[in-house]
Amino acid sequence: IDTIKTRLQSEQGFWKAGGFRGVYRGLSSAVIGSAPGAALFFAGDEGGQRTLRSMGWGDEPLMYAMASSVGEVMACLVRVPTENVKQNMQMGKFAKAGESNALRRTVSGLLDQRGLAGFWRGYSTTVIREIPLDVAKTRIMLGESSSTSFVQTLKEVHKAQGMAGLFSGVAPRVFWISLGGFVFLSLIHI
């Protein structure tokens, strides 16, 4: 589902970006980044709750929302590099589908092309993203925007594709978020 969303949001368009071929590209990057990202989220969330409680906050929804936001910001320290690698693997930017060294070649390609800081390209848009901003995050991470500014990227997408372009990939994203939320919220209190 995530590969389909990425290809729908790509400047190339879904079919030119690979259509339904190689939909598991980037899975290794997601698997590698999953546990560290979750660990940082929970550390930030728990730390945020402790800090807010020490400041006099009670068990209010706003306190939990603020603590969760701290967790998200921390998780993005791992999630964004993981997403950059995954999305570039999904698009086959540095390695062909099925190559045994695709992960290594993608990491090396990104490092050569953008430098170490380039792995965090799209960090701010990932942290503040909402559904229309997700297409900007994808374009920035794929290097398909003339700028790393999410506002400028949204303007470019809107100019080229209109309002519909801002919502490219919305159905798979909503499905993925809903599925993830269902699993997460079902298992967190077991």
PDB file of C-alpha atoms in Angstrom:
ATOM      1  CA  ILE A   1       0.000   0.000   0.000  1.00  0.00           C
ATOM      2  CA  ASP A   2       2.803   2.411   0.882  1.00  0.00           C
ATOM      3  CA  THR A   3       4.587   1.808  -2.444  1.00  0.00           C
ATOM      4  CA  ILE A   4       1.328   2.489  -4.298  1.00  0.00           C
ATOM      5  CA  LYS A   5       0.893   5.764  -2.358  1.00  0.00           C
ATOM      6  CA  THR A   6       4.477   6.810  -3.136  1.00  0.00           C
ATOM      7  CA  ARG A   7       4.020   6.090  -6.837  1.00  0.00           C
ATOM      8  CA  LEU A   8       0.693   7.927  -6.945  1.00  0.00           C
ATOM      9  CA  GLN A   9       2.402  10.967  -5.418  1.00  0.00           C
ATOM     10  CA  SER A  10       5.498  10.799  -7.621  1.00  0.00           C
ATOM     11  CA  GLU A  11       6.035  13.412 -10.303  1.00  0.00           C
ATOM     12  CA  GLN A  12       6.374  10.535 -12.807  1.00  0.00           C
ATOM     13  CA  GLY A  13       2.863   9.291 -12.121  1.00  0.00           C
ATOM     14  CA  PHE A  14       1.802   5.835 -10.983  1.00  0.00           C
ATOM     15  CA  TRP A  15       2.406   3.783 -14.137  1.00  0.00           C
ATOM     16  CA  LYS A  16       5.731   5.340 -15.155  1.00  0.00           C
ATOM     17  CA  ALA A  17       6.974   4.950 -11.567  1.00  0.00           C
ATOM     18  CA  GLY A  18       6.405   1.191 -11.779  1.00  0.00           C
ATOM     19  CA  GLY A  19       2.681   0.663 -11.303  1.00  0.00           C
ATOM     20  CA  PHE A  20       2.059  -2.541  -9.366  1.00  0.00           C
ATOM     21  CA  ARG A  21       5.516  -4.010 -10.097  1.00  0.00           C
ATOM     22  CA  GLY A  22       7.912  -4.430  -7.174  1.00  0.00           C
ATOM     23  CA  VAL A  23       5.438  -3.301  -4.514  1.00  0.00           C
ATOM     24  CA  TYR A  24       7.664  -4.707  -1.748  1.00  0.00           C
ATOM     25  CA  ARG A  25      10.604  -2.466  -2.615  1.00  0.00           C
ATOM     26  CA  GLY A  26      11.774  -0.580   0.460  1.00  0.00           C
ATOM     27  CA  LEU A  27      10.422  -3.138   2.923  1.00  0.00           C
ATOM     28  CA  SER A  28      13.894  -3.841   4.327  1.00  0.00           C
ATOM     29  CA  SER A  29      14.359  -0.158   5.188  1.00  0.00           C
ATOM     30  CA  ALA A  30      10.970  -0.030   6.913  1.00  0.00           C
ATOM     31  CA  VAL A  31      11.735  -3.167   8.938  1.00  0.00           C
ATOM     32  CA  ILE A  32      15.146  -1.858  10.032  1.00  0.00           C
ATOM     33  CA  GLY A  33      13.743   1.519  11.134  1.00  0.00           C
ATOM     34  CA  SER A  34      10.542   0.259  12.742  1.00  0.00           C
ATOM     35  CA  ALA A  35      11.775  -0.782  16.205  1.00  0.00           C
ATOM     36  CA  PRO A  36      14.121   2.190  16.772  1.00  0.00           C
ATOM     37  CA  GLY A  37      11.422   4.614  15.607  1.00  0.00           C
ATOM     38  CA  ALA A  38       8.847   3.051  17.929  1.00  0.00           C
ATOM     39  CA  ALA A  39      11.339   3.087  20.819  1.00  0.00           C
ATOM     40  CA  LEU A  40      12.009   6.796  20.320  1.00  0.00           C
ATOM     41  CA  PHE A  41       8.282   7.492  20.089  1.00  0.00           C
ATOM     42  CA  PHE A  42       7.531   5.766  23.384  1.00  0.00           C
ATOM     43  CA  ALA A  43      10.564   7.324  25.094  1.00  0.00           C
ATOM     44  CA  GLY A  44       9.466  10.792  23.966  1.00  0.00           C
ATOM     45  CA  ASP A  45       5.829  10.159  24.855  1.00  0.00           C
ATOM     46  CA  GLU A  46       6.627   8.832  28.329  1.00  0.00           C
ATOM     47  CA  GLY A  47       9.219  11.562  28.946  1.00  0.00           C
ATOM     48  CA  GLY A  48       6.742  14.192  27.773  1.00  0.00           C
ATOM     49  CA  GLN A  49       4.074  12.858  30.137  1.00  0.00           C
ATOM     50  CA  ARG A  50       6.507  12.879  33.090  1.00  0.00           C
ATOM     51  CA  THR A  51       7.624  16.420  32.315  1.00  0.00           C
ATOM     52  CA  LEU A  52       4.082  17.730  31.889  1.00  0.00           C
ATOM     53  CA  ARG A  53       2.908  16.036  35.082  1.00  0.00           C
ATOM     54  CA  SER A  54       5.825  17.604  36.963  1.00  0.00           C
ATOM     55  CA  MET A  55       4.583  20.968  35.664  1.00  0.00           C
ATOM     56  CA  GLY A  56       1.146  20.330  37.173  1.00  0.00           C
ATOM     57  CA  TRP A  57      -0.721  18.845  34.221  1.00  0.00           C
ATOM     58  CA  GLY A  58      -3.258  16.145  35.043  1.00  0.00           C
ATOM     59  CA  ASP A  59      -4.565  13.242  32.980  1.00  0.00           C
ATOM     60  CA  GLU A  60      -6.190  15.454  30.373  1.00  0.00           C
ATOM     61  CA  PRO A  61      -6.479  14.744  26.648  1.00  0.00           C
ATOM     62  CA  LEU A  62      -4.365  17.823  25.845  1.00  0.00           C
ATOM     63  CA  MET A  63      -1.522  16.556  28.042  1.00  0.00           C
ATOM     64  CA  TYR A  64      -1.523  13.220  26.207  1.00  0.00           C
ATOM     65  CA  ALA A  65      -1.656  14.991  22.834  1.00  0.00           C
ATOM     66  CA  MET A  66       1.315  17.180  23.759  1.00  0.00           C
ATOM     67  CA  ALA A  67       3.324  14.219  25.067  1.00  0.00           C
ATOM     68  CA  SER A  68       2.500  12.247  21.931  1.00  0.00           C
ATOM     69  CA  SER A  69       3.740  15.155  19.828  1.00  0.00           C
ATOM     70  CA  VAL A  70       7.085  14.996  21.649  1.00  0.00           C
ATOM     71  CA  GLY A  71       7.186  11.289  20.838  1.00  0.00           C
ATOM     72  CA  GLU A  72       6.456  11.940  17.161  1.00  0.00           C
ATOM     73  CA  VAL A  73       9.200  14.565  16.887  1.00  0.00           C
ATOM     74  CA  MET A  74      11.685  12.117  18.414  1.00  0.00           C
ATOM     75  CA  ALA A  75      10.508   9.155  16.318  1.00  0.00           C
ATOM     76  CA  CYS A  76      10.996  11.227  13.169  1.00  0.00           C
ATOM     77  CA  LEU A  77      14.732  11.320  13.903  1.00  0.00           C
ATOM     78  CA  VAL A  78      14.714   7.665  12.770  1.00  0.00           C
ATOM     79  CA  ARG A  79      11.536   7.626  10.687  1.00  0.00           C
ATOM     80  CA  VAL A  80      12.645  10.304   8.201  1.00  0.00           C
ATOM     81  CA  PRO A  81      15.934   8.659   7.146  1.00  0.00           C
ATOM     82  CA  THR A  82      14.066   5.350   6.954  1.00  0.00           C
ATOM     83  CA  GLU A  83      11.363   6.939   4.780  1.00  0.00           C
ATOM     84  CA  ASN A  84      13.929   8.586   2.506  1.00  0.00           C
ATOM     85  CA  VAL A  85      15.648   5.254   1.891  1.00  0.00           C
ATOM     86  CA  LYS A  86      12.357   3.361   1.563  1.00  0.00           C
ATOM     87  CA  GLN A  87      10.777   5.778  -0.897  1.00  0.00           C
ATOM     88  CA  ASN A  88      13.870   5.903  -3.064  1.00  0.00           C
ATOM     89  CA  MET A  89      13.969   2.097  -3.051  1.00  0.00           C
ATOM     90  CA  GLN A  90      10.267   2.001  -3.992  1.00  0.00           C
ATOM     91  CA  MET A  91      11.028   4.164  -7.006  1.00  0.00           C
ATOM     92  CA  GLY A  92      14.193   2.224  -7.925  1.00  0.00           C
ATOM     93  CA  LYS A  93      16.257   5.434  -7.937  1.00  0.00           C
ATOM     94  CA  PHE A  94      19.585   3.776  -7.123  1.00  0.00           C
ATOM     95  CA  ALA A  95      18.983   0.039  -7.648  1.00  0.00           C
ATOM     96  CA  LYS A  96      16.764  -2.160  -9.783  1.00  0.00           C
ATOM     97  CA  ALA A  97      14.022  -4.296  -8.281  1.00  0.00           C
ATOM     98  CA  GLY A  98      15.288  -7.593  -6.954  1.00  0.00           C
ATOM     99  CA  GLU A  99      18.960  -6.596  -6.686  1.00  0.00           C
ATOM    100  CA  SER A 100      20.434  -8.227  -3.619  1.00  0.00           C
ATOM    101  CA  ASN A 101      22.294  -5.071  -2.616  1.00  0.00           C
ATOM    102  CA  ALA A 102      19.454  -2.604  -3.239  1.00  0.00           C
ATOM    103  CA  LEU A 103      19.413  -1.297   0.339  1.00  0.00           C
ATOM    104  CA  ARG A 104      23.172  -0.695   0.407  1.00  0.00           C
ATOM    105  CA  ARG A 105      23.140   0.931  -3.047  1.00  0.00           C
ATOM    106  CA  THR A 106      20.253   3.214  -2.100  1.00  0.00           C
ATOM    107  CA  VAL A 107      21.934   4.320   1.138  1.00  0.00           C
ATOM    108  CA  SER A 108      25.215   4.914  -0.736  1.00  0.00           C
ATOM    109  CA  GLY A 109      23.429   6.761  -3.536  1.00  0.00           C
ATOM    110  CA  LEU A 110      21.601   9.046  -1.136  1.00  0.00           C
ATOM    111  CA  LEU A 111      24.788   9.724   0.812  1.00  0.00           C
ATOM    112  CA  ASP A 112      26.709  10.553  -2.380  1.00  0.00           C
ATOM    113  CA  GLN A 113      23.894  12.703  -3.776  1.00  0.00           C
ATOM    114  CA  ARG A 114      22.787  14.581  -0.638  1.00  0.00           C
ATOM    115  CA  GLY A 115      25.389  14.044   2.068  1.00  0.00           C
ATOM    116  CA  LEU A 116      24.585  12.803   5.561  1.00  0.00           C
ATOM    117  CA  ALA A 117      22.151  15.648   6.329  1.00  0.00           C
ATOM    118  CA  GLY A 118      20.181  14.675   3.202  1.00  0.00           C
ATOM    119  CA  PHE A 119      18.805  11.617   4.974  1.00  0.00           C
ATOM    120  CA  TRP A 120      16.694  14.033   7.021  1.00  0.00           C
ATOM    121  CA  ARG A 121      15.328  15.805   3.927  1.00  0.00           C
ATOM    122  CA  GLY A 122      11.626  16.306   4.566  1.00  0.00           C
ATOM    123  CA  TYR A 123      11.929  16.195   8.380  1.00  0.00           C
ATOM    124  CA  SER A 124       9.774  19.261   9.032  1.00  0.00           C
ATOM    125  CA  THR A 125       7.083  18.225   6.534  1.00  0.00           C
ATOM    126  CA  THR A 126       7.004  14.756   8.074  1.00  0.00           C
ATOM    127  CA  VAL A 127       6.605  16.163  11.580  1.00  0.00           C
ATOM    128  CA  ILE A 128       3.781  18.536  10.660  1.00  0.00           C
ATOM    129  CA  ARG A 129       2.231  16.549   7.838  1.00  0.00           C
ATOM    130  CA  GLU A 130      -1.392  16.210   7.231  1.00  0.00           C
ATOM    131  CA  ILE A 131      -2.864  14.377   4.268  1.00  0.00           C
ATOM    132  CA  PRO A 132      -2.367  17.195   1.677  1.00  0.00           C
ATOM    133  CA  LEU A 133       1.195  17.761   2.925  1.00  0.00           C
ATOM    134  CA  ASP A 134       2.120  14.108   2.434  1.00  0.00           C
ATOM    135  CA  VAL A 135       2.484  14.592  -1.320  1.00  0.00           C
ATOM    136  CA  ALA A 136       4.953  17.426  -0.568  1.00  0.00           C
ATOM    137  CA  LYS A 137       6.939  15.130   1.737  1.00  0.00           C
ATOM    138  CA  THR A 138       7.111  12.457  -0.971  1.00  0.00           C
ATOM    139  CA  ARG A 139       8.216  14.907  -3.686  1.00  0.00           C
ATOM    140  CA  ILE A 140      10.869  16.440  -1.399  1.00  0.00           C
ATOM    141  CA  MET A 141      12.230  13.029  -0.360  1.00  0.00           C
ATOM    142  CA  LEU A 142      12.363  11.838  -3.974  1.00  0.00           C
ATOM    143  CA  GLY A 143      14.121  15.027  -5.070  1.00  0.00           C
ATOM    144  CA  GLU A 144      11.239  15.830  -7.431  1.00  0.00           C
ATOM    145  CA  SER A 145      10.761  19.391  -6.169  1.00  0.00           C
ATOM    146  CA  SER A 146      12.830  22.434  -7.005  1.00  0.00           C
ATOM    147  CA  SER A 147      12.890  23.222  -3.282  1.00  0.00           C
ATOM    148  CA  THR A 148      12.947  21.499   0.105  1.00  0.00           C
ATOM    149  CA  SER A 149      10.265  23.937   1.322  1.00  0.00           C
ATOM    150  CA  PHE A 150       6.924  22.217   1.752  1.00  0.00           C
ATOM    151  CA  VAL A 151       5.043  25.428   0.875  1.00  0.00           C
ATOM    152  CA  GLN A 152       6.968  25.843  -2.399  1.00  0.00           C
ATOM    153  CA  THR A 153       6.510  22.145  -3.181  1.00  0.00           C
ATOM    154  CA  LEU A 154       2.750  22.373  -2.589  1.00  0.00           C
ATOM    155  CA  LYS A 155       2.635  25.391  -4.925  1.00  0.00           C
ATOM    156  CA  GLU A 156       4.478  23.419  -7.616  1.00  0.00           C
ATOM    157  CA  VAL A 157       2.155  20.424  -7.263  1.00  0.00           C
ATOM    158  CA  HIS A 158      -0.914  22.675  -7.345  1.00  0.00           C
ATOM    159  CA  LYS A 159       0.358  24.533 -10.433  1.00  0.00           C
ATOM    160  CA  ALA A 160       1.078  21.285 -12.300  1.00  0.00           C
ATOM    161  CA  GLN A 161      -1.868  19.156 -11.141  1.00  0.00           C
ATOM    162  CA  GLY A 162      -4.408  21.406  -9.437  1.00  0.00           C
ATOM    163  CA  MET A 163      -6.186  20.532  -6.198  1.00  0.00           C
ATOM    164  CA  ALA A 164      -6.385  16.852  -7.154  1.00  0.00           C
ATOM    165  CA  GLY A 165      -2.584  16.677  -7.153  1.00  0.00           C
ATOM    166  CA  LEU A 166      -2.455  17.792  -3.517  1.00  0.00           C
ATOM    167  CA  PHE A 167      -4.508  14.741  -2.576  1.00  0.00           C
ATOM    168  CA  SER A 168      -2.597  12.163  -4.639  1.00  0.00           C
ATOM    169  CA  GLY A 169      -2.354   8.921  -2.688  1.00  0.00           C
ATOM    170  CA  VAL A 170      -4.920   9.969  -0.082  1.00  0.00           C
ATOM    171  CA  ALA A 171      -6.891   6.685  -0.181  1.00  0.00           C
ATOM    172  CA  PRO A 172      -3.907   4.378   0.510  1.00  0.00           C
ATOM    173  CA  ARG A 173      -2.628   6.787   3.178  1.00  0.00           C
ATOM    174  CA  VAL A 174      -5.945   6.902   5.030  1.00  0.00           C
ATOM    175  CA  PHE A 175      -6.261   3.119   4.782  1.00  0.00           C
ATOM    176  CA  TRP A 176      -2.682   2.622   6.058  1.00  0.00           C
ATOM    177  CA  ILE A 177      -3.117   5.081   8.944  1.00  0.00           C
ATOM    178  CA  SER A 178      -6.444   3.507   9.892  1.00  0.00           C
ATOM    179  CA  LEU A 179      -5.014   0.003   9.825  1.00  0.00           C
ATOM    180  CA  GLY A 180      -1.938   1.056  11.795  1.00  0.00           C
ATOM    181  CA  GLY A 181      -4.025   2.933  14.337  1.00  0.00           C
ATOM    182  CA  PHE A 182      -6.328  -0.052  14.780  1.00  0.00           C
ATOM    183  CA  VAL A 183      -3.423  -2.432  15.407  1.00  0.00           C
ATOM    184  CA  PHE A 184      -1.528   0.032  17.637  1.00  0.00           C
ATOM    185  CA  LEU A 185      -4.507   1.004  19.786  1.00  0.00           C
ATOM    186  CA  SER A 186      -5.669  -2.626  20.047  1.00  0.00           C
ATOM    187  CA  LEU A 187      -2.288  -3.896  21.228  1.00  0.00           C
ATOM    188  CA  ILE A 188      -1.007  -1.036  23.388  1.00  0.00           C
ATOM    189  CA  HIS A 189      -3.158  -1.934  26.383  1.00  0.00           C
ATOM    190  CA  ILE A 190      -2.765  -5.732  26.286  1.00  0.00           C
TER     191      ILE A 190
END
